Amino acid sequence: MQHSPEKPQQVLETRDKQSLFDRARATAVELARLILTLATGIIGALSLAAMHAPPNGFTSNEKILIRTALICLVLTVACALSGVAADSASDSSWGWALYHNEHNDKGQWHKKRNQWRQVRKILFIIVVLGFIAGITCAGLLILALVAAPIKIAA
């Protein structure tokens, strides 16, 4: 039985491409985590600023804005944490899939990989929605903080 000399080279090229893809994905994930962390920090700072009520207190509309913003803040943190958890879980699953492929090639690892791709897409959408919620939170807090001094001055 003769082995094709091209097959090991193709396997190496595929692994090199996969390694490059993994590094790029890891860099993108770290960048997204950094952006989410910064956004959460900014939102947290705005939340603390919003807690210092003006001398006349907040109106009911401003209180609703602040409560909505704080709910968005909680959603942002939850979405960021779910994205981090999903990323680490999918990494371990991908490692299992590579091991399975090398030792028992029945095509099962393709199914597992595709399942994780679907899960990652859904969780990515959740993280993006959380980020949008965070931006909304910051906007609502800024609106509440800007609206309160205008009412006091008037």
PDB file of C-alpha atoms in Angstrom:
ATOM      1  CA  MET A   1       0.000   0.000   0.000  1.00  0.00           C
ATOM      2  CA  GLN A   2       1.517   3.257  -1.125  1.00  0.00           C
ATOM      3  CA  HIS A   3       0.838   6.527   0.636  1.00  0.00           C
ATOM      4  CA  SER A   4       0.431   9.653  -1.394  1.00  0.00           C
ATOM      5  CA  PRO A   5       3.273  12.087  -0.661  1.00  0.00           C
ATOM      6  CA  GLU A   6       0.878  15.012  -1.056  1.00  0.00           C
ATOM      7  CA  LYS A   7      -1.453  14.003   1.742  1.00  0.00           C
ATOM      8  CA  PRO A   8       0.893  14.752   4.691  1.00  0.00           C
ATOM      9  CA  GLN A   9       1.761  18.088   3.081  1.00  0.00           C
ATOM     10  CA  GLN A  10      -1.929  18.901   2.693  1.00  0.00           C
ATOM     11  CA  VAL A  11      -2.517  17.991   6.320  1.00  0.00           C
ATOM     12  CA  LEU A  12       0.332  20.271   7.412  1.00  0.00           C
ATOM     13  CA  GLU A  13      -0.951  23.130   5.266  1.00  0.00           C
ATOM     14  CA  THR A  14      -4.446  22.673   6.660  1.00  0.00           C
ATOM     15  CA  ARG A  15      -3.110  22.693  10.220  1.00  0.00           C
ATOM     16  CA  ASP A  16      -1.022  25.799   9.493  1.00  0.00           C
ATOM     17  CA  LYS A  17      -4.075  27.573   8.107  1.00  0.00           C
ATOM     18  CA  GLN A  18      -6.129  26.443  11.082  1.00  0.00           C
ATOM     19  CA  SER A  19      -3.414  27.623  13.462  1.00  0.00           C
ATOM     20  CA  LEU A  20      -3.351  31.016  11.758  1.00  0.00           C
ATOM     21  CA  PHE A  21      -7.144  31.174  11.945  1.00  0.00           C
ATOM     22  CA  ASP A  22      -7.060  30.226  15.636  1.00  0.00           C
ATOM     23  CA  ARG A  23      -4.530  32.957  16.390  1.00  0.00           C
ATOM     24  CA  ALA A  24      -6.566  35.549  14.493  1.00  0.00           C
ATOM     25  CA  ARG A  25      -9.738  34.447  16.265  1.00  0.00           C
ATOM     26  CA  ALA A  26      -8.030  34.570  19.652  1.00  0.00           C
ATOM     27  CA  THR A  27      -6.773  38.080  18.912  1.00  0.00           C
ATOM     28  CA  ALA A  28     -10.256  39.188  17.849  1.00  0.00           C
ATOM     29  CA  VAL A  29     -11.779  37.662  20.983  1.00  0.00           C
ATOM     30  CA  GLU A  30      -9.240  39.416  23.209  1.00  0.00           C
ATOM     31  CA  LEU A  31      -9.895  42.710  21.429  1.00  0.00           C
ATOM     32  CA  ALA A  32     -13.649  42.252  21.888  1.00  0.00           C
ATOM     33  CA  ARG A  33     -13.120  41.467  25.579  1.00  0.00           C
ATOM     34  CA  LEU A  34     -11.017  44.608  25.950  1.00  0.00           C
ATOM     35  CA  ILE A  35     -13.678  46.746  24.274  1.00  0.00           C
ATOM     36  CA  LEU A  36     -16.415  45.200  26.430  1.00  0.00           C
ATOM     37  CA  THR A  37     -14.338  45.727  29.569  1.00  0.00           C
ATOM     38  CA  LEU A  38     -13.714  49.366  28.686  1.00  0.00           C
ATOM     39  CA  ALA A  39     -17.375  49.906  27.827  1.00  0.00           C
ATOM     40  CA  THR A  40     -18.453  48.276  31.082  1.00  0.00           C
ATOM     41  CA  GLY A  41     -16.006  50.463  33.022  1.00  0.00           C
ATOM     42  CA  ILE A  42     -17.290  53.622  31.370  1.00  0.00           C
ATOM     43  CA  ILE A  43     -20.875  52.568  31.980  1.00  0.00           C
ATOM     44  CA  GLY A  44     -20.026  51.778  35.599  1.00  0.00           C
ATOM     45  CA  ALA A  45     -18.483  55.224  36.047  1.00  0.00           C
ATOM     46  CA  LEU A  46     -21.564  56.834  34.537  1.00  0.00           C
ATOM     47  CA  SER A  47     -23.750  54.730  36.834  1.00  0.00           C
ATOM     48  CA  LEU A  48     -21.842  55.962  39.875  1.00  0.00           C
ATOM     49  CA  ALA A  49     -22.189  59.531  38.651  1.00  0.00           C
ATOM     50  CA  ALA A  50     -25.918  59.010  38.193  1.00  0.00           C
ATOM     51  CA  MET A  51     -26.256  57.821  41.780  1.00  0.00           C
ATOM     52  CA  HIS A  52     -25.411  61.311  43.023  1.00  0.00           C
ATOM     53  CA  ALA A  53     -28.830  62.855  42.716  1.00  0.00           C
ATOM     54  CA  PRO A  54     -29.191  66.579  42.107  1.00  0.00           C
ATOM     55  CA  PRO A  55     -30.377  68.680  45.075  1.00  0.00           C
ATOM     56  CA  ASN A  56     -34.004  68.593  43.933  1.00  0.00           C
ATOM     57  CA  GLY A  57     -33.846  64.853  43.182  1.00  0.00           C
ATOM     58  CA  PHE A  58     -34.609  63.075  39.965  1.00  0.00           C
ATOM     59  CA  THR A  59     -37.993  63.270  38.318  1.00  0.00           C
ATOM     60  CA  SER A  60     -39.907  60.067  37.678  1.00  0.00           C
ATOM     61  CA  ASN A  61     -38.860  60.050  33.998  1.00  0.00           C
ATOM     62  CA  GLU A  62     -35.203  60.399  34.960  1.00  0.00           C
ATOM     63  CA  LYS A  63     -35.566  57.582  37.487  1.00  0.00           C
ATOM     64  CA  ILE A  64     -37.028  55.375  34.757  1.00  0.00           C
ATOM     65  CA  LEU A  65     -34.086  56.254  32.490  1.00  0.00           C
ATOM     66  CA  ILE A  66     -31.587  55.394  35.213  1.00  0.00           C
ATOM     67  CA  ARG A  67     -33.297  52.106  36.088  1.00  0.00           C
ATOM     68  CA  THR A  68     -33.419  51.140  32.414  1.00  0.00           C
ATOM     69  CA  ALA A  69     -29.749  52.038  32.072  1.00  0.00           C
ATOM     70  CA  LEU A  70     -28.809  49.915  35.082  1.00  0.00           C
ATOM     71  CA  ILE A  71     -30.771  46.963  33.651  1.00  0.00           C
ATOM     72  CA  CYS A  72     -28.861  47.425  30.384  1.00  0.00           C
ATOM     73  CA  LEU A  73     -25.620  47.462  32.391  1.00  0.00           C
ATOM     74  CA  VAL A  74     -26.484  44.117  33.978  1.00  0.00           C
ATOM     75  CA  LEU A  75     -27.354  42.712  30.545  1.00  0.00           C
ATOM     76  CA  THR A  76     -24.042  43.960  29.153  1.00  0.00           C
ATOM     77  CA  VAL A  77     -22.032  42.239  31.879  1.00  0.00           C
ATOM     78  CA  ALA A  78     -24.075  39.026  31.529  1.00  0.00           C
ATOM     79  CA  CYS A  79     -23.573  38.981  27.761  1.00  0.00           C
ATOM     80  CA  ALA A  80     -19.843  39.592  28.115  1.00  0.00           C
ATOM     81  CA  LEU A  81     -19.536  36.747  30.625  1.00  0.00           C
ATOM     82  CA  SER A  82     -21.552  34.373  28.435  1.00  0.00           C
ATOM     83  CA  GLY A  83     -19.282  35.192  25.491  1.00  0.00           C
ATOM     84  CA  VAL A  84     -16.159  34.440  27.524  1.00  0.00           C
ATOM     85  CA  ALA A  85     -17.638  31.179  28.833  1.00  0.00           C
ATOM     86  CA  ALA A  86     -18.717  30.104  25.355  1.00  0.00           C
ATOM     87  CA  ASP A  87     -15.300  30.868  23.933  1.00  0.00           C
ATOM     88  CA  SER A  88     -13.466  28.738  26.490  1.00  0.00           C
ATOM     89  CA  ALA A  89     -16.015  25.920  26.178  1.00  0.00           C
ATOM     90  CA  SER A  90     -15.767  25.868  22.399  1.00  0.00           C
ATOM     91  CA  ASP A  91     -11.968  25.843  22.576  1.00  0.00           C
ATOM     92  CA  SER A  92     -12.040  22.680  24.680  1.00  0.00           C
ATOM     93  CA  SER A  93     -14.616  21.137  22.350  1.00  0.00           C
ATOM     94  CA  TRP A  94     -12.483  22.016  19.329  1.00  0.00           C
ATOM     95  CA  GLY A  95      -9.486  20.332  20.976  1.00  0.00           C
ATOM     96  CA  TRP A  96     -11.583  17.222  21.532  1.00  0.00           C
ATOM     97  CA  ALA A  97     -12.672  17.326  17.889  1.00  0.00           C
ATOM     98  CA  LEU A  98      -9.082  17.498  16.643  1.00  0.00           C
ATOM     99  CA  TYR A  99      -8.101  14.586  18.886  1.00  0.00           C
ATOM    100  CA  HIS A 100     -11.091  12.584  17.671  1.00  0.00           C
ATOM    101  CA  ASN A 101     -10.239  13.317  14.046  1.00  0.00           C
ATOM    102  CA  GLU A 102      -6.671  12.089  14.438  1.00  0.00           C
ATOM    103  CA  HIS A 103      -7.596   8.879  16.236  1.00  0.00           C
ATOM    104  CA  ASN A 104     -10.957   7.863  14.844  1.00  0.00           C
ATOM    105  CA  ASP A 105     -12.054   9.530  11.644  1.00  0.00           C
ATOM    106  CA  LYS A 106     -15.758   8.758  11.404  1.00  0.00           C
ATOM    107  CA  GLY A 107     -16.831  12.298  10.618  1.00  0.00           C
ATOM    108  CA  GLN A 108     -18.270  12.878  14.081  1.00  0.00           C
ATOM    109  CA  TRP A 109     -15.896  15.737  14.777  1.00  0.00           C
ATOM    110  CA  HIS A 110     -17.314  17.636  11.778  1.00  0.00           C
ATOM    111  CA  LYS A 111     -20.758  17.470  13.358  1.00  0.00           C
ATOM    112  CA  LYS A 112     -19.398  18.619  16.701  1.00  0.00           C
ATOM    113  CA  ARG A 113     -17.478  21.478  15.109  1.00  0.00           C
ATOM    114  CA  ASN A 114     -20.538  22.614  13.158  1.00  0.00           C
ATOM    115  CA  GLN A 115     -22.684  22.479  16.291  1.00  0.00           C
ATOM    116  CA  TRP A 116     -20.198  24.695  18.108  1.00  0.00           C
ATOM    117  CA  ARG A 117     -20.118  27.098  15.177  1.00  0.00           C
ATOM    118  CA  GLN A 118     -23.888  27.502  15.484  1.00  0.00           C
ATOM    119  CA  VAL A 119     -23.648  28.008  19.249  1.00  0.00           C
ATOM    120  CA  ARG A 120     -20.854  30.540  18.789  1.00  0.00           C
ATOM    121  CA  LYS A 121     -22.902  32.470  16.213  1.00  0.00           C
ATOM    122  CA  ILE A 122     -25.827  32.680  18.615  1.00  0.00           C
ATOM    123  CA  LEU A 123     -23.606  33.722  21.509  1.00  0.00           C
ATOM    124  CA  PHE A 124     -21.854  36.283  19.318  1.00  0.00           C
ATOM    125  CA  ILE A 125     -25.254  37.795  18.554  1.00  0.00           C
ATOM    126  CA  ILE A 126     -25.999  37.846  22.295  1.00  0.00           C
ATOM    127  CA  VAL A 127     -22.688  39.604  23.005  1.00  0.00           C
ATOM    128  CA  VAL A 128     -23.370  42.154  20.256  1.00  0.00           C
ATOM    129  CA  LEU A 129     -26.837  42.772  21.694  1.00  0.00           C
ATOM    130  CA  GLY A 130     -25.251  43.187  25.116  1.00  0.00           C
ATOM    131  CA  PHE A 131     -22.797  45.689  23.695  1.00  0.00           C
ATOM    132  CA  ILE A 132     -25.679  47.602  22.093  1.00  0.00           C
ATOM    133  CA  ALA A 133     -27.455  47.489  25.457  1.00  0.00           C
ATOM    134  CA  GLY A 134     -24.308  48.920  27.049  1.00  0.00           C
ATOM    135  CA  ILE A 135     -24.164  51.761  24.551  1.00  0.00           C
ATOM    136  CA  THR A 136     -27.875  52.372  25.146  1.00  0.00           C
ATOM    137  CA  CYS A 137     -27.177  52.365  28.874  1.00  0.00           C
ATOM    138  CA  ALA A 138     -24.451  54.977  28.496  1.00  0.00           C
ATOM    139  CA  GLY A 139     -26.712  57.107  26.313  1.00  0.00           C
ATOM    140  CA  LEU A 140     -29.589  56.910  28.779  1.00  0.00           C
ATOM    141  CA  LEU A 141     -27.343  57.803  31.700  1.00  0.00           C
ATOM    142  CA  ILE A 142     -25.843  60.738  29.838  1.00  0.00           C
ATOM    143  CA  LEU A 143     -29.357  61.853  28.919  1.00  0.00           C
ATOM    144  CA  ALA A 144     -30.436  61.603  32.562  1.00  0.00           C
ATOM    145  CA  LEU A 145     -27.331  63.437  33.797  1.00  0.00           C
ATOM    146  CA  VAL A 146     -27.665  66.188  31.195  1.00  0.00           C
ATOM    147  CA  ALA A 147     -31.428  66.571  31.630  1.00  0.00           C
ATOM    148  CA  ALA A 148     -31.242  66.918  35.430  1.00  0.00           C
ATOM    149  CA  PRO A 149     -28.950  70.006  35.504  1.00  0.00           C
ATOM    150  CA  ILE A 150     -31.012  71.677  32.763  1.00  0.00           C
ATOM    151  CA  LYS A 151     -34.179  71.288  34.852  1.00  0.00           C
ATOM    152  CA  ILE A 152     -32.402  72.559  37.968  1.00  0.00           C
ATOM    153  CA  ALA A 153     -31.098  75.618  36.101  1.00  0.00           C
ATOM    154  CA  ALA A 154     -34.532  76.389  34.656  1.00  0.00           C
TER     155      ALA A 154
END
